[in-house]
Amino acid sequence: MTVLVQFAADRDLWSSYEAPLAQALADAGVAARVTPDAVDPATVDYLVTANAAVVDDFRPYTKVKAVLNLWAGVEKLVGNPTLTQPIARMVDPAMTEAMTEYVVAQVMRHHLGLDRHIQNAAGAWRPERGQKLARERDVTILGLGELGQAAAAALGALNFRVTGWSRQPRFLPGALCLAGIDRLDEALSTAEILVILLPLTAQTENLLDAARLARLPRRAVLINAARGPILDDAALIAALDAGDLGHATLDVFRQEPLPADHPFWAHPGVTVTPHIAAETRPGTAARVIAENIRRGEAGEPLLHLVERGRAY
Ligand code: NAP
């Protein structure tokens, strides 16, 4: 039996996924036809999506066994009331590697105060004494899932004092793990550098508001590589303007692309990166998609299923 897979993602992604998907499905021993074209929805077995609105009414896809997302974040899919089929989010080892690299780079930049030396057009010789070592620096990671755990391990390997925060208790070697909303203030209170790697849900939207930002140590640095709406933009700017917050490196925004007139662009305390922290890589992601289709056809449990009750 040949399964029909509709690649219901942006058309410009198809050219990079067509060959890797064909190869991965063949390697997984799955006979499949993958098409980026609109086909009779009632004939489709699996939908590959990228959170885009290529399909926004899932009701005609009566036969679909699973919706397989190319991105890790699934907030737009879980918010779609017509989508009742199982959803698998993307856990791509290459994306995890990329996020770890981004987080380590940003943490090291602020830990070492590199900006002060890089932005020195006046040529001033100003050595700094008493720089902290990583083992004297507290970093808190909000979210200890695929990405948060990898970042925690890498930062721990560099000797940073890592605190992690999640919904359910987690145990990571060498890190202080806190769980639940009641422990959030504690997790924030030591965060000289705060890394946000949470999914966007009703519980995490605006989680970092003025009151929570005020819990951070003075001149703390914040890195948001998760989703824009987790942060209150106005509260962030107010905290930077007041000198309470030292810097914010933001990869994600409420509106993307970030509008040209958004105050983040010009703010000296904000670094904007254009949602580049961790891209899904077609070569590795295609293998995850193919494995899930193989599992679906073999009646085995799918990988990385979204739990509807918690929305991630
Ligand atoms: P994940 O494996 O699902 O992990 C999510 C983590 O957040 C888990 O530790 C979870 O707690 C925790 N969490 C969720 N809701 C919480 C709450 N209300 N309170 C406390 N902790 C909570 O997700 P992931 O793969 O690490 O990805 C995280 C997010 O990164 C994605 O959802 C996506 O939005 C974003 N992302 C961004 C980029 C980029 O390029 N900027 C790339 C990829 C992903 P439990 O451990 O208790 O479940």
Tab-separated table of C-alpha atoms and ligand atoms in Angstrom:
chain	number	residue	atom	x	y	z
A	1	MET	CA	0.000	0.000	0.000
A	2	THR	CA	1.345	3.425	-0.935
A	3	VAL	CA	0.579	6.130	1.597
A	4	LEU	CA	-0.265	9.633	0.427
A	5	VAL	CA	1.599	12.438	2.190
A	6	GLN	CA	0.643	16.024	1.469
A	7	PHE	CA	3.461	18.511	2.037
A	8	ALA	CA	1.208	21.319	3.236
A	9	ALA	CA	3.997	23.753	4.061
A	10	ASP	CA	5.195	26.896	2.316
A	11	ARG	CA	5.913	26.114	-1.331
A	12	ASP	CA	9.478	27.455	-1.101
A	13	LEU	CA	10.337	24.762	1.465
A	14	TRP	CA	9.439	21.970	-0.923
A	15	SER	CA	12.618	22.198	-2.986
A	16	SER	CA	14.758	21.557	0.107
A	17	TYR	CA	12.563	18.777	1.499
A	18	GLU	CA	11.598	16.838	-1.646
A	19	ALA	CA	14.777	14.764	-2.007
A	20	PRO	CA	15.506	14.236	1.736
A	21	LEU	CA	11.922	13.086	2.333
A	22	ALA	CA	12.008	10.657	-0.584
A	23	GLN	CA	15.315	9.234	0.650
A	24	ALA	CA	14.233	9.002	4.292
A	25	LEU	CA	10.954	7.285	3.413
A	26	ALA	CA	12.791	4.802	1.205
A	27	ASP	CA	15.319	4.138	3.980
A	28	ALA	CA	12.449	3.615	6.452
A	29	GLY	CA	10.901	1.090	4.048
A	30	VAL	CA	7.743	3.152	3.565
A	31	ALA	CA	6.089	3.226	0.136
A	32	ALA	CA	4.794	6.765	-0.086
A	33	ARG	CA	3.834	9.436	-2.559
A	34	VAL	CA	4.647	12.896	-1.235
A	35	THR	CA	3.096	15.851	-2.997
A	36	PRO	CA	3.140	19.603	-2.394
A	37	ASP	CA	0.000	19.941	-4.526
A	38	ALA	CA	-3.559	20.339	-3.305
A	39	VAL	CA	-5.107	16.881	-3.574
A	40	ASP	CA	-8.474	15.461	-2.548
A	41	PRO	CA	-8.189	15.887	1.265
A	42	ALA	CA	-10.150	12.708	1.879
A	43	THR	CA	-7.345	10.661	0.277
A	44	VAL	CA	-4.440	12.036	2.367
A	45	ASP	CA	-2.858	9.743	4.992
A	46	TYR	CA	-0.366	12.185	6.572
A	47	LEU	CA	-0.010	15.956	6.469
A	48	VAL	CA	3.366	17.656	6.795
A	49	THR	CA	2.854	21.223	8.007
A	50	ALA	CA	4.985	24.212	8.918
A	51	ASN	CA	2.545	26.156	11.031
A	52	ALA	CA	1.589	28.004	7.880
A	53	ALA	CA	-1.918	28.548	6.715
A	54	VAL	CA	-1.596	26.284	3.666
A	55	VAL	CA	-4.262	24.197	5.381
A	56	ASP	CA	-6.371	25.914	7.980
A	57	ASP	CA	-9.467	23.728	7.822
A	58	PHE	CA	-8.471	20.176	8.700
A	59	ARG	CA	-12.021	18.768	8.703
A	60	PRO	CA	-11.952	17.471	5.092
A	61	TYR	CA	-8.828	15.427	5.916
A	62	THR	CA	-10.981	12.601	7.215
A	63	LYS	CA	-8.374	9.883	6.695
A	64	VAL	CA	-5.306	11.709	8.054
A	65	LYS	CA	-3.580	9.662	10.725
A	66	ALA	CA	-1.251	12.416	11.926
A	67	VAL	CA	-0.190	15.992	11.287
A	68	LEU	CA	3.611	16.131	11.284
A	69	ASN	CA	4.989	19.605	11.938
A	70	LEU	CA	8.339	20.767	10.620
A	71	TRP	CA	8.778	23.261	13.470
A	72	ALA	CA	9.184	22.598	17.193
A	73	GLY	CA	6.569	25.190	18.149
A	74	VAL	CA	2.989	24.089	17.560
A	75	GLU	CA	1.024	26.988	19.062
A	76	LYS	CA	-0.774	27.761	15.802
A	77	LEU	CA	-1.761	24.131	15.238
A	78	VAL	CA	-3.054	23.426	18.744
A	79	GLY	CA	-5.071	26.624	18.567
A	80	ASN	CA	-6.903	25.425	15.431
A	81	PRO	CA	-10.298	24.026	16.472
A	82	THR	CA	-10.690	22.061	13.208
A	83	LEU	CA	-7.554	20.027	13.898
A	84	THR	CA	-8.497	16.967	15.922
A	85	GLN	CA	-5.947	14.528	14.454
A	86	PRO	CA	-2.766	13.692	16.426
A	87	ILE	CA	-0.026	16.318	16.036
A	88	ALA	CA	3.679	15.499	16.214
A	89	ARG	CA	6.035	18.410	16.745
A	90	MET	CA	9.553	18.469	15.340
A	91	VAL	CA	12.440	17.271	17.446
A	92	ASP	CA	15.363	17.552	15.057
A	93	PRO	CA	18.797	16.752	16.479
A	94	ALA	CA	20.392	19.312	14.144
A	95	MET	CA	17.969	22.007	15.303
A	96	THR	CA	18.827	21.162	18.901
A	97	GLU	CA	22.531	21.488	18.098
A	98	ALA	CA	21.896	24.846	16.450
A	99	MET	CA	19.951	26.161	19.437
A	100	THR	CA	22.686	25.046	21.801
A	101	GLU	CA	25.238	26.935	19.708
A	102	TYR	CA	23.070	30.076	19.690
A	103	VAL	CA	22.481	29.990	23.431
A	104	VAL	CA	26.122	29.301	24.266
A	105	ALA	CA	27.233	32.132	21.957
A	106	GLN	CA	24.858	34.639	23.522
A	107	VAL	CA	25.630	33.543	27.071
A	108	MET	CA	29.392	33.731	26.436
A	109	ARG	CA	29.037	37.153	24.804
A	110	HIS	CA	27.376	38.591	27.900
A	111	HIS	CA	29.407	36.561	30.376
A	112	LEU	CA	32.648	37.921	28.921
A	113	GLY	CA	31.265	41.411	28.274
A	114	LEU	CA	32.433	41.166	24.673
A	115	ASP	CA	30.264	44.065	23.497
A	116	ARG	CA	32.314	46.511	25.539
A	117	HIS	CA	35.424	45.582	23.576
A	118	ILE	CA	33.843	45.091	20.154
A	119	GLN	CA	32.071	48.463	20.272
A	120	ASN	CA	35.187	50.492	20.964
A	121	ALA	CA	35.557	52.708	17.914
A	122	ALA	CA	37.303	55.368	20.027
A	123	GLY	CA	40.207	52.988	20.549
A	124	ALA	CA	40.173	53.314	24.333
A	125	TRP	CA	42.500	50.933	26.210
A	126	ARG	CA	40.286	49.828	29.092
A	127	PRO	CA	41.179	46.501	30.582
A	128	GLU	CA	38.669	45.133	33.045
A	129	ARG	CA	39.759	43.419	36.197
A	130	GLY	CA	37.921	40.857	38.233
A	131	GLN	CA	36.023	39.207	35.388
A	132	LYS	CA	33.944	36.344	36.646
A	133	LEU	CA	34.613	32.795	35.589
A	134	ALA	CA	31.719	30.698	34.358
A	135	ARG	CA	31.690	28.805	37.623
A	136	GLU	CA	30.899	32.108	39.328
A	137	ARG	CA	28.036	32.978	36.945
A	138	ASP	CA	24.393	31.965	37.452
A	139	VAL	CA	22.379	31.154	34.357
A	140	THR	CA	18.707	30.209	34.544
A	141	ILE	CA	16.966	28.369	31.728
A	142	LEU	CA	13.173	28.528	31.567
A	143	GLY	CA	12.058	25.321	29.829
A	144	LEU	CA	13.901	22.037	30.223
A	145	GLY	CA	12.619	20.200	27.173
A	146	GLU	CA	14.626	19.079	24.154
A	147	LEU	CA	16.250	22.471	23.718
A	148	GLY	CA	16.514	23.543	27.352
A	149	GLN	CA	18.151	20.297	28.429
A	150	ALA	CA	20.728	20.482	25.653
A	151	ALA	CA	21.528	24.104	26.510
A	152	ALA	CA	21.789	23.219	30.206
A	153	ALA	CA	24.220	20.399	29.446
A	154	ALA	CA	26.424	22.608	27.253
A	155	LEU	CA	26.461	25.489	29.746
A	156	GLY	CA	27.095	23.051	32.592
A	157	ALA	CA	30.039	21.618	30.658
A	158	LEU	CA	31.456	25.156	30.526
A	159	ASN	CA	31.075	25.330	34.335
A	160	PHE	CA	28.191	27.804	34.500
A	161	ARG	CA	25.973	27.470	37.564
A	162	VAL	CA	22.788	26.353	35.859
A	163	THR	CA	19.291	26.565	37.275
A	164	GLY	CA	16.455	25.132	35.185
A	165	TRP	CA	12.717	25.595	35.451
A	166	SER	CA	9.972	23.403	34.030
A	167	ARG	CA	6.339	22.436	34.635
A	168	GLN	CA	7.011	18.955	35.972
A	169	PRO	CA	10.058	18.154	38.112
A	170	ARG	CA	13.161	17.334	36.075
A	171	PHE	CA	16.516	16.023	37.202
A	172	LEU	CA	19.589	17.122	35.266
A	173	PRO	CA	23.092	16.298	36.435
A	174	GLY	CA	24.840	19.344	37.834
A	175	ALA	CA	21.860	21.693	37.530
A	176	LEU	CA	19.443	22.990	40.140
A	177	CYS	CA	16.019	22.028	38.776
A	178	LEU	CA	12.914	23.866	39.927
A	179	ALA	CA	9.374	23.123	38.800
A	180	GLY	CA	6.018	24.815	38.789
A	181	ILE	CA	4.809	28.386	38.895
A	182	ASP	CA	5.462	28.581	42.643
A	183	ARG	CA	9.210	28.192	42.052
A	184	LEU	CA	9.465	30.663	39.158
A	185	ASP	CA	10.424	33.672	41.295
A	186	GLU	CA	13.184	31.600	42.869
A	187	ALA	CA	14.469	30.598	39.436
A	188	LEU	CA	14.459	34.246	38.336
A	189	SER	CA	16.022	35.620	41.498
A	190	THR	CA	19.508	34.270	40.750
A	191	ALA	CA	19.444	34.637	36.960
A	192	GLU	CA	22.349	36.856	36.009
A	193	ILE	CA	21.644	35.499	32.543
A	194	LEU	CA	18.131	34.257	31.755
A	195	VAL	CA	17.497	31.984	28.769
A	196	ILE	CA	13.894	31.442	27.651
A	197	LEU	CA	13.209	28.119	25.910
A	198	LEU	CA	9.522	27.600	26.699
A	199	PRO	CA	6.719	26.785	24.289
A	200	LEU	CA	4.042	29.438	23.764
A	201	THR	CA	0.869	28.351	25.576
A	202	ALA	CA	-1.898	30.055	27.518
A	203	GLN	CA	0.261	29.548	30.637
A	204	THR	CA	3.464	31.026	29.198
A	205	GLU	CA	2.000	33.969	27.270
A	206	ASN	CA	3.169	37.195	28.985
A	207	LEU	CA	4.873	35.071	31.645
A	208	LEU	CA	7.753	37.553	31.757
A	209	ASP	CA	5.751	40.653	32.680
A	210	ALA	CA	6.893	43.685	34.695
A	211	ALA	CA	6.546	41.908	38.045
A	212	ARG	CA	8.538	38.857	36.915
A	213	LEU	CA	11.237	40.964	35.247
A	214	ALA	CA	11.570	42.810	38.562
A	215	ARG	CA	12.556	39.513	40.211
A	216	LEU	CA	15.750	39.297	38.164
A	217	PRO	CA	19.025	40.487	39.673
A	218	ARG	CA	19.910	44.059	38.751
A	219	ARG	CA	21.511	44.340	35.277
A	220	ALA	CA	20.555	40.783	34.379
A	221	VAL	CA	20.698	39.776	30.729
A	222	LEU	CA	17.760	38.091	29.049
A	223	ILE	CA	17.883	35.838	25.974
A	224	ASN	CA	14.562	34.908	24.357
A	225	ALA	CA	14.910	32.213	21.703
A	226	ALA	CA	11.461	30.704	22.249
A	227	ARG	CA	8.445	32.803	21.229
A	228	GLY	CA	7.839	36.574	21.329
A	229	PRO	CA	4.553	36.694	23.282
A	230	ILE	CA	6.178	35.012	26.314
A	231	LEU	CA	7.644	38.464	27.042
A	232	ASP	CA	5.784	41.691	27.696
A	233	ASP	CA	7.525	44.032	25.209
A	234	ALA	CA	6.619	47.274	26.995
A	235	ALA	CA	7.706	45.915	30.383
A	236	LEU	CA	10.993	44.797	28.875
A	237	ILE	CA	11.732	48.228	27.425
A	238	ALA	CA	10.762	49.901	30.711
A	239	ALA	CA	13.121	47.600	32.652
A	240	LEU	CA	15.964	48.356	30.210
A	241	ASP	CA	15.286	52.107	30.314
A	242	ALA	CA	15.299	52.073	34.102
A	243	GLY	CA	18.669	50.324	34.062
A	244	ASP	CA	17.253	47.330	35.943
A	245	LEU	CA	17.880	44.999	33.050
A	246	GLY	CA	21.313	44.981	31.423
A	247	HIS	CA	20.494	43.690	27.956
A	248	ALA	CA	18.008	41.602	25.984
A	249	THR	CA	18.910	39.397	23.047
A	250	LEU	CA	15.714	38.576	21.198
A	251	ASP	CA	15.349	36.096	18.339
A	252	VAL	CA	11.540	35.929	18.362
A	253	PHE	CA	8.816	38.549	18.372
A	254	ARG	CA	5.071	39.019	18.680
A	255	GLN	CA	5.015	40.069	15.054
A	256	GLU	CA	7.528	38.610	12.592
A	257	PRO	CA	9.183	40.124	10.667
A	258	LEU	CA	9.644	42.656	13.463
A	259	PRO	CA	8.016	45.887	12.152
A	260	ALA	CA	10.537	48.520	11.055
A	261	ASP	CA	9.189	51.027	13.576
A	262	HIS	CA	9.347	48.682	16.568
A	263	PRO	CA	11.391	50.245	19.404
A	264	PHE	CA	13.459	47.045	19.769
A	265	TRP	CA	15.361	47.852	16.561
A	266	ALA	CA	16.867	51.101	17.812
A	267	HIS	CA	17.137	50.320	21.506
A	268	PRO	CA	20.796	50.177	22.622
A	269	GLY	CA	19.934	47.513	25.178
A	270	VAL	CA	18.366	45.134	22.665
A	271	THR	CA	19.974	42.790	20.162
A	272	VAL	CA	17.583	41.618	17.469
A	273	THR	CA	18.247	38.434	15.531
A	274	PRO	CA	15.664	37.508	12.879
A	275	HIS	CA	14.371	34.163	14.195
A	276	ILE	CA	17.556	32.384	13.189
A	277	ALA	CA	18.486	30.669	16.438
A	278	ALA	CA	17.640	27.158	15.320
A	279	GLU	CA	16.290	26.262	11.937
A	280	THR	CA	14.911	22.808	11.184
A	281	ARG	CA	17.385	20.993	8.900
A	282	PRO	CA	15.736	19.064	6.029
A	283	GLY	CA	18.221	16.155	6.082
A	284	THR	CA	17.649	15.260	9.718
A	285	ALA	CA	14.022	16.413	9.962
A	286	ALA	CA	13.005	14.248	6.989
A	287	ARG	CA	14.195	11.208	8.940
A	288	VAL	CA	11.989	12.163	11.896
A	289	ILE	CA	8.967	12.572	9.586
A	290	ALA	CA	9.673	9.265	7.824
A	291	GLU	CA	10.104	7.409	11.104
A	292	ASN	CA	6.754	8.706	12.310
A	293	ILE	CA	5.044	7.611	9.107
A	294	ARG	CA	6.650	4.202	9.448
A	295	ARG	CA	5.399	4.006	13.018
A	296	GLY	CA	1.939	5.154	12.004
A	297	GLU	CA	1.735	2.433	9.365
A	298	ALA	CA	3.087	-0.215	11.752
A	299	GLY	CA	0.574	0.779	14.448
A	300	GLU	CA	3.387	1.888	16.766
A	301	PRO	CA	3.167	4.995	18.979
A	302	LEU	CA	4.292	8.172	17.203
A	303	LEU	CA	7.273	10.175	18.406
A	304	HIS	CA	6.974	13.679	19.869
A	305	LEU	CA	3.192	13.756	20.074
A	306	VAL	CA	1.682	16.980	21.321
A	307	GLU	CA	-0.382	16.565	24.453
A	308	ARG	CA	-3.561	18.509	23.779
A	309	GLY	CA	-4.234	19.196	27.474
A	310	ARG	CA	-0.948	21.040	27.942
A	311	ALA	CA	-0.754	22.440	24.364
A	312	TYR	CA	2.887	21.500	23.656
B	1	NAP	P1	9.750	20.932	24.679
B	1	NAP	O1	10.665	19.777	24.507
B	1	NAP	O2	8.278	20.699	24.537
B	1	NAP	O3	10.064	21.543	26.130
B	1	NAP	C1	9.297	22.557	26.686
B	1	NAP	C2	9.776	22.825	28.101
B	1	NAP	O4	9.032	23.934	28.628
B	1	NAP	C3	9.529	21.644	29.041
B	1	NAP	O5	10.574	21.533	29.974
B	1	NAP	C4	8.252	22.061	29.748
B	1	NAP	O6	8.078	21.522	31.044
B	1	NAP	C5	8.449	23.540	29.855
B	1	NAP	N1	7.160	24.203	30.061
B	1	NAP	C6	6.100	24.245	29.231
B	1	NAP	N2	5.087	24.920	29.794
B	1	NAP	C7	5.531	25.313	31.004
B	1	NAP	C8	4.939	26.028	32.071
B	1	NAP	N3	3.691	26.500	31.996
B	1	NAP	N4	5.669	26.225	33.191
B	1	NAP	C9	6.927	25.730	33.295
B	1	NAP	N5	7.554	25.044	32.309
B	1	NAP	C10	6.852	24.843	31.194
B	1	NAP	O7	10.109	22.109	23.684
B	1	NAP	P2	11.508	22.394	22.937
B	1	NAP	O8	11.696	21.462	21.788
B	1	NAP	O9	12.577	22.452	23.957
B	1	NAP	O10	11.225	23.834	22.314
B	1	NAP	C11	10.850	24.935	23.123
B	1	NAP	C12	10.348	26.082	22.246
B	1	NAP	O11	11.432	26.688	21.568
B	1	NAP	C13	9.411	25.655	21.116
B	1	NAP	O12	8.079	25.498	21.588
B	1	NAP	C14	9.541	26.800	20.135
B	1	NAP	O13	8.543	27.768	20.381
B	1	NAP	C15	10.901	27.400	20.450
B	1	NAP	N6	11.857	27.254	19.312
B	1	NAP	C16	12.441	28.368	18.807
B	1	NAP	C17	13.350	28.243	17.768
B	1	NAP	C18	14.063	29.445	17.198
B	1	NAP	O14	14.692	29.351	16.142
B	1	NAP	N7	14.033	30.588	17.858
B	1	NAP	C19	13.660	26.989	17.245
B	1	NAP	C20	13.055	25.864	17.800
B	1	NAP	C21	12.154	26.005	18.849
B	1	NAP	P3	8.021	19.919	31.297
B	1	NAP	O15	9.450	19.465	31.190
B	1	NAP	O16	7.479	19.812	32.666
B	1	NAP	O17	7.123	19.365	30.224
